[in-house]
Short mmCIF file of C-alpha atoms in Angstrom, two decimals:
data_model
loop_
_atom_site.label_atom_id
_atom_site.label_comp_id
_atom_site.label_asym_id
_atom_site.label_seq_id
_atom_site.Cartn_x
_atom_site.Cartn_y
_atom_site.Cartn_z
CA UNK A 1 -112.76 153.19 78.12
CA UNK A 2 -113.61 156.79 77.26
CA UNK A 3 -112.09 158.60 74.28
CA UNK A 4 -110.64 162.10 74.61
CA UNK A 5 -113.30 163.69 72.40
CA UNK A 6 -112.70 167.28 71.34
CA UNK A 7 -109.21 167.09 72.85
CA UNK A 8 -110.65 167.89 76.26
CA UNK A 9 -107.46 166.79 78.05
CA UNK A 10 -103.88 167.54 77.05
CA UNK A 11 -101.74 165.77 79.70
CA UNK A 12 -100.34 162.69 77.96
CA UNK A 13 -99.36 159.83 80.29
CA UNK A 14 -97.30 156.71 79.85
CA UNK A 15 -97.31 153.43 81.76
CA UNK A 16 -93.83 152.46 82.95
CA UNK A 17 -92.98 149.10 84.53
CA UNK A 18 -90.43 150.87 86.73
CA UNK A 19 -92.09 154.21 87.56
CA UNK A 20 -95.80 153.46 87.15
CA UNK A 21 -98.14 156.01 85.57
CA UNK A 22 -96.08 159.08 84.78
CA UNK A 23 -96.22 162.11 82.51
CA UNK A 24 -94.96 161.17 79.06
CA UNK A 25 -92.90 164.34 78.92
CA UNK A 26 -91.24 163.55 82.26
CA UNK A 27 -90.51 159.97 81.21
CA UNK A 28 -89.12 160.68 77.73
CA UNK A 29 -88.02 164.28 78.46
CA UNK A 30 -89.99 165.37 75.42
CA UNK A 31 -93.49 165.10 73.96
CA UNK A 32 -94.01 161.89 71.94
CA UNK A 33 -97.70 162.10 71.18
CA UNK A 34 -99.03 163.74 68.03
CA UNK A 35 -101.09 166.64 69.38
CA UNK A 36 -103.31 166.48 66.30
CA UNK A 37 -104.36 162.92 67.07
CA UNK A 38 -104.97 162.90 70.85
CA UNK A 39 -108.73 162.79 70.36
CA UNK A 40 -108.30 159.02 69.90
CA UNK A 41 -106.50 158.68 73.24
CA UNK A 42 -108.22 157.24 76.31
CA UNK A 43 -109.01 159.38 79.35
CA UNK A 44 -107.27 158.23 82.55
CA UNK A 45 -108.79 159.57 85.75
CA UNK A 46 -107.02 159.49 89.08
CA UNK A 47 -107.08 155.93 90.54
CA UNK A 48 -107.86 154.41 87.13
CA UNK A 49 -105.71 151.42 86.12
CA UNK A 50 -103.76 151.22 82.89
CA UNK A 51 -102.63 148.01 81.27
CA UNK A 52 -99.77 147.81 78.81
CA UNK A 53 -99.44 144.33 77.27
CA UNK A 54 -95.94 144.90 75.96
CA UNK A 55 -93.32 142.53 77.33
CA UNK A 56 -90.56 143.91 79.53
CA UNK A 57 -87.97 142.41 81.86
CA UNK A 58 -89.68 143.99 84.86
CA UNK A 59 -93.19 142.77 83.98
CA UNK A 60 -93.33 139.79 81.60
CA UNK A 61 -97.04 140.28 80.86
CA UNK A 62 -96.93 144.05 80.83
CA UNK A 63 -97.40 146.28 83.90
CA UNK A 64 -100.82 147.09 85.30
CA UNK A 65 -100.46 150.36 87.21
CA UNK A 66 -102.74 152.75 89.04
CA UNK A 67 -102.86 156.43 88.17
CA UNK A 68 -101.65 158.18 91.32
CA UNK A 69 -100.62 161.44 89.67
CA UNK A 70 -103.57 163.23 91.25
CA UNK A 71 -104.88 164.53 87.92
CA UNK A 72 -106.76 163.33 84.84
CA UNK A 73 -104.66 162.61 81.78
CA UNK A 74 -104.81 160.69 78.53
CA UNK A 75 -102.96 157.67 77.20
CA UNK A 76 -102.38 155.99 73.86
CA UNK A 77 -105.25 153.79 72.58
CA UNK A 78 -102.75 150.93 72.50
CA UNK A 79 -103.32 150.64 76.26
CA UNK A 80 -106.37 149.49 78.22
CA UNK A 81 -107.90 151.70 80.89
CA UNK A 82 -110.23 150.42 83.61
CA UNK A 83 -111.38 151.25 87.13
CA UNK A 84 -112.47 148.93 89.92
CA UNK A 85 -115.88 149.01 91.59
CA UNK A 86 -116.77 147.95 95.13
CA UNK A 87 -113.18 146.82 95.77
CA UNK A 88 -110.47 148.52 97.77
CA UNK A 89 -108.33 150.29 95.15
CA UNK A 90 -105.06 149.92 97.06
CA UNK A 91 -105.72 146.19 97.54
CA UNK A 92 -106.14 145.67 93.78
CA UNK A 93 -103.03 147.75 93.13
CA UNK A 94 -101.03 145.38 95.34
CA UNK A 95 -102.68 142.39 93.68
CA UNK A 96 -101.29 143.48 90.31
CA UNK A 97 -97.80 143.65 91.84
CA UNK A 98 -97.96 139.89 92.37
CA UNK A 99 -97.76 137.15 89.73
CA UNK A 100 -101.18 135.74 90.64
CA UNK A 101 -102.72 136.97 87.41
CA UNK A 102 -99.88 135.83 85.11
CA UNK A 103 -101.22 132.30 84.65
CA UNK A 104 -104.50 133.68 83.33
CA UNK A 105 -102.62 135.94 80.90
CA UNK A 106 -100.53 133.01 79.71
CA UNK A 107 -103.63 130.90 79.09
CA UNK A 108 -105.77 133.60 77.47
CA UNK A 109 -103.20 135.86 75.82
CA UNK A 110 -101.46 135.57 72.49
CA UNK A 111 -97.74 135.92 71.70
CA UNK A 112 -98.45 135.76 67.99
CA UNK A 113 -95.66 135.31 65.46
CA UNK A 114 -93.23 137.43 67.49
CA UNK A 115 -91.85 135.91 70.68
CA UNK A 116 -91.01 139.35 72.08
CA UNK A 117 -94.57 140.69 71.98
CA UNK A 118 -97.58 139.70 74.08
CA UNK A 119 -101.18 140.82 73.72
CA UNK A 120 -104.60 140.02 75.08
CA UNK A 121 -108.00 141.18 73.86
CA UNK A 122 -109.89 143.53 76.14
CA UNK A 123 -112.93 141.20 76.30
CA UNK A 124 -110.60 138.44 77.54
CA UNK A 125 -108.96 140.71 80.11
CA UNK A 126 -112.41 141.46 81.55
CA UNK A 127 -112.73 137.76 82.46
CA UNK A 128 -109.65 137.88 84.72
CA UNK A 129 -110.80 136.24 88.01
CA UNK A 130 -109.66 137.90 91.22
CA UNK A 131 -110.10 136.15 94.57
CA UNK A 132 -110.37 138.63 97.39
CA UNK A 133 -111.63 138.90 100.97
CA UNK A 134 -115.33 139.70 101.03
CA UNK A 135 -114.75 141.96 104.04
CA UNK A 136 -113.77 145.48 102.93
CA UNK A 137 -111.93 146.00 106.21
CA UNK A 138 -109.69 143.02 105.54
CA UNK A 139 -108.90 144.30 102.05
CA UNK A 140 -107.99 147.66 103.55
CA UNK A 141 -105.88 146.09 106.31
CA UNK A 142 -103.86 144.02 103.81
CA UNK A 143 -103.28 147.07 101.60
CA UNK A 144 -102.20 149.23 104.57
CA UNK A 145 -99.83 146.54 105.84
CA UNK A 146 -98.10 146.23 102.48
CA UNK A 147 -98.00 149.99 101.94
CA UNK A 148 -96.45 150.55 105.37
CA UNK A 149 -93.87 147.85 104.70
CA UNK A 150 -93.06 149.38 101.32
CA UNK A 151 -92.61 152.84 102.88
CA UNK A 152 -90.19 151.41 105.46
CA UNK A 153 -88.30 149.60 102.72
CA UNK A 154 -87.95 152.82 100.72
CA UNK A 155 -86.77 154.63 103.85
CA UNK A 156 -83.87 152.18 104.25
CA UNK A 157 -83.08 152.43 100.54
CA UNK A 158 -82.85 156.22 100.80
CA UNK A 159 -80.75 155.97 103.97
CA UNK A 160 -78.30 153.62 102.24
CA UNK A 161 -78.04 156.00 99.29
CA UNK A 162 -77.58 159.06 101.54
CA UNK A 163 -74.86 157.43 103.66
CA UNK A 164 -73.07 156.14 100.56
CA UNK A 165 -73.11 159.60 98.97
CA UNK A 166 -71.86 161.26 102.16
CA UNK A 167 -69.05 158.74 102.49
CA UNK A 168 -68.12 159.19 98.84
CA UNK A 169 -67.99 162.98 99.20
CA UNK A 170 -65.77 162.73 102.30
CA UNK A 171 -63.44 160.27 100.60
CA UNK A 172 -63.15 162.55 97.58
CA UNK A 173 -62.00 165.39 99.81
CA UNK A 174 -59.69 163.27 101.91
CA UNK A 175 -58.11 161.24 99.10
CA UNK A 176 -57.82 163.29 95.88
CA UNK A 177 -57.29 161.36 92.67
CA UNK A 178 -53.97 163.08 91.94
CA UNK A 179 -51.33 161.53 94.15
CA UNK A 180 -49.23 164.67 94.37
CA UNK A 181 -52.05 166.79 95.82
CA UNK A 182 -52.56 166.68 99.55
CA UNK A 183 -56.14 166.88 100.82
CA UNK A 184 -57.18 170.48 101.33
CA UNK A 185 -59.93 169.60 103.78
CA UNK A 186 -59.04 167.97 107.10
CA UNK A 187 -61.40 166.99 109.85
CA UNK A 188 -61.10 168.86 113.10
CA UNK A 189 -58.08 167.84 115.20
CA UNK A 190 -56.39 166.18 112.18
CA UNK A 191 -52.82 167.26 111.52
CA UNK A 192 -51.28 168.39 108.24
CA UNK A 193 -48.21 166.17 108.58
CA UNK A 194 -49.04 163.73 105.80
CA UNK A 195 -46.20 161.96 104.03
CA UNK A 196 -46.07 160.31 100.63
CA UNK A 197 -44.98 156.67 100.85
CA UNK A 198 -44.81 153.77 98.46
CA UNK A 199 -47.29 150.95 98.97
CA UNK A 200 -44.45 148.50 99.71
CA UNK A 201 -43.56 150.68 102.72
CA UNK A 202 -46.96 150.25 104.38
CA UNK A 203 -48.00 146.68 103.41
CA UNK A 204 -46.59 143.21 102.84
CA UNK A 205 -47.88 141.14 99.91
CA UNK A 206 -49.16 137.66 100.88
CA UNK A 207 -49.86 136.59 97.30
CA UNK A 208 -47.90 133.34 97.70
CA UNK A 209 -50.50 132.14 100.24
CA UNK A 210 -53.52 132.49 97.96
CA UNK A 211 -54.77 129.57 95.89
CA UNK A 212 -57.29 129.34 93.05
CA UNK A 213 -59.99 126.67 93.07
CA UNK A 214 -61.62 125.64 89.80
CA UNK A 215 -65.39 125.53 89.93
CA UNK A 216 -65.51 121.75 89.65
CA UNK A 217 -63.11 121.36 92.57
CA UNK A 218 -64.92 123.68 94.93
CA UNK A 219 -66.79 122.03 97.78
CA UNK A 220 -69.67 124.17 99.02
CA UNK A 221 -69.21 125.44 102.53
CA UNK A 222 -69.58 128.44 104.86
CA UNK A 223 -66.37 130.31 103.99
CA UNK A 224 -66.30 133.23 101.50
CA UNK A 225 -64.27 132.66 98.34
CA UNK A 226 -62.90 136.02 97.15
CA UNK A 227 -62.00 137.08 93.63
CA UNK A 228 -60.99 140.35 92.04
CA UNK A 229 -64.06 142.35 93.08
CA UNK A 230 -65.45 140.55 96.12
CA UNK A 231 -67.07 137.27 97.11
CA UNK A 232 -67.68 134.95 94.15
CA UNK A 233 -68.60 131.74 96.00
CA UNK A 234 -68.61 129.95 99.37
CA UNK A 235 -66.34 126.96 99.99
CA UNK A 236 -65.58 124.31 102.60
CA UNK A 237 -62.19 125.63 103.68
CA UNK A 238 -60.20 128.80 104.26
CA UNK A 239 -56.68 130.18 103.75
CA UNK A 240 -56.82 133.30 105.94
CA UNK A 241 -58.22 134.09 109.37
CA UNK A 242 -57.54 137.79 109.90
CA UNK A 243 -58.56 141.14 108.45
CA UNK A 244 -56.55 141.82 105.30
CA UNK A 245 -56.77 144.16 102.31
CA UNK A 246 -57.64 142.66 98.92
CA UNK A 247 -56.66 144.58 95.78
CA UNK A 248 -57.82 143.48 92.31
CA UNK A 249 -55.02 141.99 90.21
CA UNK A 250 -56.85 141.74 86.90
CA UNK A 251 -60.17 142.30 85.19
CA UNK A 252 -62.01 145.03 83.29
CA UNK A 253 -63.23 146.53 86.56
CA UNK A 254 -59.75 147.93 87.24
CA UNK A 255 -60.42 150.62 84.65
CA UNK A 256 -64.23 150.58 84.41
CA UNK A 257 -64.78 150.76 88.20
CA UNK A 258 -68.26 149.32 88.43
CA UNK A 259 -67.31 147.44 91.62
CA UNK A 260 -64.75 147.96 94.38
CA UNK A 261 -61.11 147.46 93.36
CA UNK A 262 -59.87 147.43 96.94
CA UNK A 263 -61.81 146.05 99.92
CA UNK A 264 -61.37 144.46 103.34
CA UNK A 265 -61.84 140.75 104.07
CA UNK A 266 -62.17 139.47 107.62
CA UNK A 267 -62.93 136.25 109.50
CA UNK A 268 -62.13 132.96 107.78
CA UNK A 269 -62.00 133.09 103.99
CA UNK A 270 -60.31 131.88 100.80
CA UNK A 271 -58.71 134.11 98.12
CA UNK A 272 -58.04 133.11 94.51
CA UNK A 273 -55.24 134.46 92.32
CA UNK A 274 -57.24 137.39 90.94
CA UNK A 275 -56.75 139.59 94.02
CA UNK A 276 -53.55 140.71 95.73
CA UNK A 277 -53.54 140.00 99.47
CA UNK A 278 -52.08 142.87 101.52
CA UNK A 279 -51.17 142.85 105.20
CA UNK A 280 -50.44 146.24 106.71
CA UNK A 281 -47.15 146.86 108.43
CA UNK A 282 -46.90 148.14 111.97
CA UNK A 283 -48.22 151.65 112.67
CA UNK A 284 -50.71 151.60 109.78
CA UNK A 285 -54.48 151.19 109.78
CA UNK A 286 -56.29 148.68 107.56
CA UNK A 287 -59.35 150.80 106.86
CA UNK A 288 -57.37 153.96 106.15
CA UNK A 289 -55.04 152.22 103.68
CA UNK A 290 -57.93 150.36 102.05
CA UNK A 291 -60.02 153.50 101.50
CA UNK A 292 -56.99 155.33 100.16
CA UNK A 293 -56.30 152.54 97.64
CA UNK A 294 -59.96 152.32 96.62
CA UNK A 295 -59.87 156.01 95.66
CA UNK A 296 -56.92 155.56 93.28
CA UNK A 297 -57.16 155.90 89.51
CA UNK A 298 -55.46 152.70 88.33
CA UNK A 299 -55.47 153.51 84.63
CA UNK A 300 -51.82 154.58 84.68
CA UNK A 301 -50.81 151.50 86.69
CA UNK A 302 -52.47 149.09 84.25
CA UNK A 303 -49.89 146.69 82.76
CA UNK A 304 -52.34 144.51 80.83
CA UNK A 305 -52.89 144.52 77.09
CA UNK A 306 -56.11 142.68 76.20
CA UNK A 307 -57.21 142.61 79.86
CA UNK A 308 -56.39 145.24 82.51
CA UNK A 309 -53.88 144.00 85.08
CA UNK A 310 -52.08 145.31 88.17
CA UNK A 311 -48.91 143.29 88.62
CA UNK A 312 -47.31 143.10 92.05
CA UNK A 313 -44.15 145.05 91.24
CA UNK A 314 -46.14 147.94 89.82
CA UNK A 315 -48.47 147.92 92.84
CA UNK A 316 -45.52 148.10 95.22
CA UNK A 317 -44.59 151.48 93.76
CA UNK A 318 -48.06 153.06 94.03
CA UNK A 319 -47.73 156.28 96.07
CA UNK A 320 -50.00 156.74 99.05
CA UNK A 321 -50.41 159.75 101.36
CA UNK A 322 -50.19 158.77 105.04
CA UNK A 323 -50.50 160.68 108.32
CA UNK A 324 -49.24 159.21 111.59
CA UNK A 325 -50.83 156.04 113.00
CA UNK A 326 -53.16 157.79 115.46
CA UNK A 327 -54.61 159.94 112.71
CA UNK A 328 -54.93 156.96 110.38
CA UNK A 329 -56.81 155.16 113.13
CA UNK A 330 -59.20 158.08 113.68
CA UNK A 331 -59.95 158.31 109.96
CA UNK A 332 -60.23 154.53 109.59
CA UNK A 333 -62.63 154.23 112.54
CA UNK A 334 -64.68 157.15 111.24
CA UNK A 335 -65.30 155.36 107.94
CA UNK A 336 -65.90 152.04 109.70
CA UNK A 337 -68.88 153.68 111.38
CA UNK A 338 -70.22 154.66 107.95
CA UNK A 339 -69.69 151.12 106.65
CA UNK A 340 -71.41 149.66 109.72
CA UNK A 341 -74.43 151.93 109.28
CA UNK A 342 -74.66 151.21 105.56
CA UNK A 343 -74.39 147.46 106.18
CA UNK A 344 -77.04 147.67 108.91
CA UNK A 345 -79.52 149.38 106.59
CA UNK A 346 -78.66 146.96 103.79
CA UNK A 347 -79.37 143.97 106.04
CA UNK A 348 -82.69 145.50 107.13
CA UNK A 349 -83.47 146.24 103.50
CA UNK A 350 -82.86 142.62 102.47
CA UNK A 351 -85.02 141.31 105.32
CA UNK A 352 -87.81 143.70 104.39
CA UNK A 353 -87.61 142.63 100.73
CA UNK A 354 -87.87 138.99 101.77
CA UNK A 355 -90.82 139.79 104.03
CA UNK A 356 -92.55 141.75 101.28
CA UNK A 357 -92.03 138.88 98.83
CA UNK A 358 -93.41 136.39 101.37
CA UNK A 359 -96.49 138.51 102.06
CA UNK A 360 -97.20 139.09 98.37
CA UNK A 361 -96.98 135.34 97.75
CA UNK A 362 -99.20 134.40 100.69
CA UNK A 363 -101.72 137.24 101.08
CA UNK A 364 -103.02 136.80 97.52
CA UNK A 365 -104.22 133.52 96.08
#
C-alpha cells in the first residue's frame, strides 16, 4: 500500500457495497476528507482492489471492489489497497462477489467487543487462499461469461424500468388524480365522450364470497392467496376462477402507496377479507377500470382511524371517468401489452439472477 506523499493525488474515493469504487464527492454529494490530511491516504490505481472491513447488509464481511473509474485516486487509510499479479483481474473481481472467501474471514477476523464491527489485520488478509484455474484462458473465459450474463441482466432491469416509467407517464395523462378533470391528452382515434360514473354503476361487489384463512389453517398448495396488496401465500384451494378486480380494503398502503392498491387476479385463486372483490358489469373493461382505480388518491375516501380503511359503501360512491366500451377495450388492451412486456422482462430477469447465482456458487470453489 502506497501513501499519498506530498499530496500528489487529490481525487478521494470511497468503497461502496452497492456502487463499488466511486468518487467520494459523488457518493456523499460533498467532500468528506480533510484536505490537509490526505497525505496519509493510500493511492488507488485503476484495477487496484480496495477492502473495507466494515459490516453492511450487502456485504457482511465488507465489500472488496475493483477500481474501474479509469483514473488514480486516493482512499482513507482505514481501507486496504492491493493489486493482483499473474491472475486475470476480472476473474478475481468475480471471485470477491461470491461468498467463497467469507469462511476465511470468519476464522481469521475479529469482531471485537462490538458485534456490529468486523476487522481483519492486513497480514492475515494476505494469507487468504484463492483456488483458481491454472490456465489463464479458463480464468478469462469464466470472467467473460459472468460479465456477459451480468450485462444481459442489467439490460432487462433497464427495460423493466423504462417500460414501467412509460406506462406510469401514460396513466398520469389518461387518469388525472382529480376526479373532476377529464384527461387532456387522448390517444389517436379516442373520443372525448367520457362520462363520470359511480363505481357501483360499473362493478358488482363479490365481498360475500371471499373468506379469510388463518395461517395455521392454510394448507400449502398451488393457488394464489390474495390479500390487500397482492399474493401473500399459496393454498390448496380456490374461491374464484375468473379475472376479477381486487381493491385494498384496509392497511397503511392505502395512503402510503408503496404497493398496488388495485390489481387484477386471474385463474384460480383465493381472496381474504382485506381486499374488495369487484366484477365489472356489462360493457366495461377489466383492465381499464383497474388502471383507473389504481390511479386514484384514496386519502379522502379513507374511513379508518388507527388504520386506513376503504369500506364498501364509500367505495361504491367513488367517481370514475368512463368512455364507451370499445374505447375502454382499446385502452385496456394497450396497457395489457405493457404489462405483458414488463412481466416478460421480469421473468427473464429472475431466471438470469438464478443462473448467475448458480454459476457463482459452482464456478468458484
